[in-house]
Steps between C-alpha positions, in 0.01 A plus 500: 500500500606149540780523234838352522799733494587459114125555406503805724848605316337434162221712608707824603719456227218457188312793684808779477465577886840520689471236807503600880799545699527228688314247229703175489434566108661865503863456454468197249249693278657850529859318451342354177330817401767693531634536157162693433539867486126583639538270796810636547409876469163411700792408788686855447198651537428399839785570622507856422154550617438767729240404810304837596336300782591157639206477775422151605628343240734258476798638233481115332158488445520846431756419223359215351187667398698768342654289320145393400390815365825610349433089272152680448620794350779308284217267388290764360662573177607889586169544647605616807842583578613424868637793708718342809286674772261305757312626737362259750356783754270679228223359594318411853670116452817436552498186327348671184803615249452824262734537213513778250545411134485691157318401199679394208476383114375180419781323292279175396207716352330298221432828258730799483252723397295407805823539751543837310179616637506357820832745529325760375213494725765439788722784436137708481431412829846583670474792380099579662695359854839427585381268702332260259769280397627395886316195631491344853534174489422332836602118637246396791471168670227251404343442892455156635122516491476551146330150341721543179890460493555622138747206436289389188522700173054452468494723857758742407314607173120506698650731773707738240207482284288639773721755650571660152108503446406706786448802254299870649580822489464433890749245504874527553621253113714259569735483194679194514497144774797297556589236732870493619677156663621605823549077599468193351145490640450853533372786306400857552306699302610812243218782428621789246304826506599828397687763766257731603652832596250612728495172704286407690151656648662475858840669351234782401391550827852511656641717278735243351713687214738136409219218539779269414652521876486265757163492704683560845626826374205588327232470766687510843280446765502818687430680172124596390407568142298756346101479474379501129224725362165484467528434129763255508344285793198450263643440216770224598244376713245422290808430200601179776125406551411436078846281510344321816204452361638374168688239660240404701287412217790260398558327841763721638516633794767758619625337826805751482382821423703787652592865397854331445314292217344747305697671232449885408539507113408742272152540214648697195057510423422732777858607584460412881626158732343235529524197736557173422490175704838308521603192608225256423702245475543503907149420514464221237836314635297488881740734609393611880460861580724632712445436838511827636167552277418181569440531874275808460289394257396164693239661691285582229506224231159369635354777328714704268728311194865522563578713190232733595659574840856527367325742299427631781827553624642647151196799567583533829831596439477670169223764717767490812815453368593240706381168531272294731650322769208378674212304382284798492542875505394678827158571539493856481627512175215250378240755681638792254625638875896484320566828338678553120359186400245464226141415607445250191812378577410435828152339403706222298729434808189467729364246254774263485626570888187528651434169521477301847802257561392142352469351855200730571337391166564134495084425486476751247608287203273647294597814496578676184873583458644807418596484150725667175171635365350650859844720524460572111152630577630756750433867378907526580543250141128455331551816262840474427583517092704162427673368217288333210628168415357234202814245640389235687758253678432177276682198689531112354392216686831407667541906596102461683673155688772673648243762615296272643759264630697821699190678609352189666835434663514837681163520557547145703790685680318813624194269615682322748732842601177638536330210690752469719476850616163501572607159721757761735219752480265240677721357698610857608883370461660819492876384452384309153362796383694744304668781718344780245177369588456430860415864539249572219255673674782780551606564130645822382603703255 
């Protein structure tokens, strides 16, 4: 942080990252680098990239952390093999970069006879799913908030360690962590998982036949999705409740849960899909829900947790096909008064939305708040068969710090969002409340 120049230059340069345009270091270290065929292809690369979706973001920045993934790639010994595609409007941020990229042979494998059946077994697989050797590899920004800054080596190995430990058949696995230098004092984070064809649980509900497209053109405002089943509504459901629960046991708690986060793959056991939580990582780096979930979910953090209400949300729109966008659904659909909407579903919805807003229960502190386990208790999830596991997440010291650390650090944040809410709400200052909740009482469908 408080480098000079040259230290920062002997930094980028020991750590095989390609400096940001504009660096003062760029053109002396690219300029001496430039005799080296990978830094040099890394370069061509770029350049012939094609940008599906610019967005927001600026073509630099956008550039530079390319550049970042493409080192990545190069750096893993033919594990993955870099594609020249990004797509910076896949998912709901702007700011967060997909790439594609294809598995490859390890060249630096310490027993032949062990690469030879690590082929084996690949090749086995691409055969079960064409699918299973494409990876998407994603570059996200490391928010302000977050109390760790990765610069150290010690913090880098705790936070990889954890990420790659968050094991459950629940559980979207992250495959690989890697931290790409974007600026001398900057650096974003890389987070490998494997492509999932079907994408996402909200692509499900839209219909979505190329997940891999930008999110404006998959989910256009003016266009409603498809209501699931019966079947599939309980199943999912109570598929993203065991992951909540698991992670709750270790100190995580979803602050970004969303249909767009929860990834439809595919149990060879009982030949049927199953869902699987994505994404932790948003959570664990204090990443901020978005704030058009954000707003509506204000009101009723005095007595429902925040990952219960996004969950929420995800059933609400999974049973409607559409989602929520107002801090409660109407009241005739809670009174089972909404037609082609299932009762139990409805009984789950009532217990999470039913709640007064958290000005009218201020004395009430005591009051017992809706929790993971009340909705799993609902006769919509209680009987439904799920997946036996003996795996339990095991997590070192330093893995249980950055838990702790992160957790308490958002926690802190939503406190004093929350508190200073409930201030406007008392104060009955309408224009510092947010616009999607001045008019709660009239929420609809």
């Amino acid at each position: 942080m408080g480098c000079c120049a040259s230290s920062d230059a002997a930094n980028l340069e020991n750590s095989g990252y390609s400096p940001l345009p504009g660096d003062p270091n760029r053109k002396a270290l690219l300029s001496d680098r430039a005799a080296e065929p990978m830094a040099h292809d890394v370069e061509g690369r770029m350049s012939r990239a094609s940008f599906q979706s610019a967005d927001t973001v600026d073509l630099d920045h956008q550039s530079v952390r390319m550049i970042a993934v493409a080192n990545f790639c190069l750096a893993s010994s033919g594990k993955y093999v870099w594609q020249d595609s990004a797509r910076s409007g896949m998912g709901r941020r702007s700011s967060k970069i997909f790439f594609l990229v294809n598995s490859g042979e390890s060249e630096n494998s310490s027993s032949p006879s062990r690469a030879a059946r690590k082929a084996a077994a690949r090749q086995k697989l691409i055969k079960k799913n064409e699918a299973a050797d494409k990876y998407a590899a994603a570059i996200l920004q490391i928010p302000l908030i977050c109390p760790f800054t990765f610069h150290s080596e010690a913090e880098k190995k705790a936070f990889k360690q954890l990420i790659l430990n968050l094991k459950h058949p629940y559980i979207a696995p992250v495959l690989d962590v890697g931290f790409g230098v974007v600026a001398s004092n900057s650096i974003d984070l890389i987070v490998v998982r494997k492509f999932y064809p079907k994408g996402s649980l909200r692509d499900e509900i839209y219909g979505v036949d190329e997940p891999q497209a930008s999110y404006s053109s998959k989910y256009p405002k003016a266009k409603k999705g498809t209501p699931l089943t019966a079947e599939k509504i309980r199943n999912y459901g109570r598929q993203i409740l065991e992951a909540m629960v698991v992670l709750r046991k270790k100190g995580i708690t979803c602050y970004n849960l969303s249909t767009s986060n929860v990834l439809i793959g595919y149990d060879e056991a009982t030949k049927s899909p199953v869902a699987q939580i994505s994404d932790i990582e948003n959570s664990i780096l204090c990443r901020p829900p978005p704030s058009s979930l954000d707003n509506l979910t204000l009101v009723h953090e005095q007595n429902v947790d925040v990952d219960v209400l996004h969950f929420g949300h995800m059933l609400f729109e999974m049973a409607l096909g559409h989602r929520l966008t107002k801090s409660s659904p109407c009241q005739a659909l809670l009174d089972s008064k909404y037609d082609g909407v299932n009762k139990e579903v409805v009984e789950v919805l009532a217990l999470i939305f039913s709640c007064k807003p958290c000005s009218e229960n201020a004395d009430q502190n005591a009051a017992r708040r809706t929790s993971i386990e009340d909705v799993m208790s609902m006769p919509l999830f209680c009987d439904v068969p799920v997946k036996e596991t003996c795996s339990v997440i095991k997590l070192n010291h330093a893995a249980k710090k950055v838990i702790k650390v992160c957790m308490a650090s958002i926690a802190n944040c939503r406190s004093h969002r929350l508190a200073q809410f409930e201030a406007s709400l008392s104060a009955g200052s309408r224009s510092s409340i947010p616009p999607l909740l001045v008019h709660v009482s009239s929420s609809s469908i």
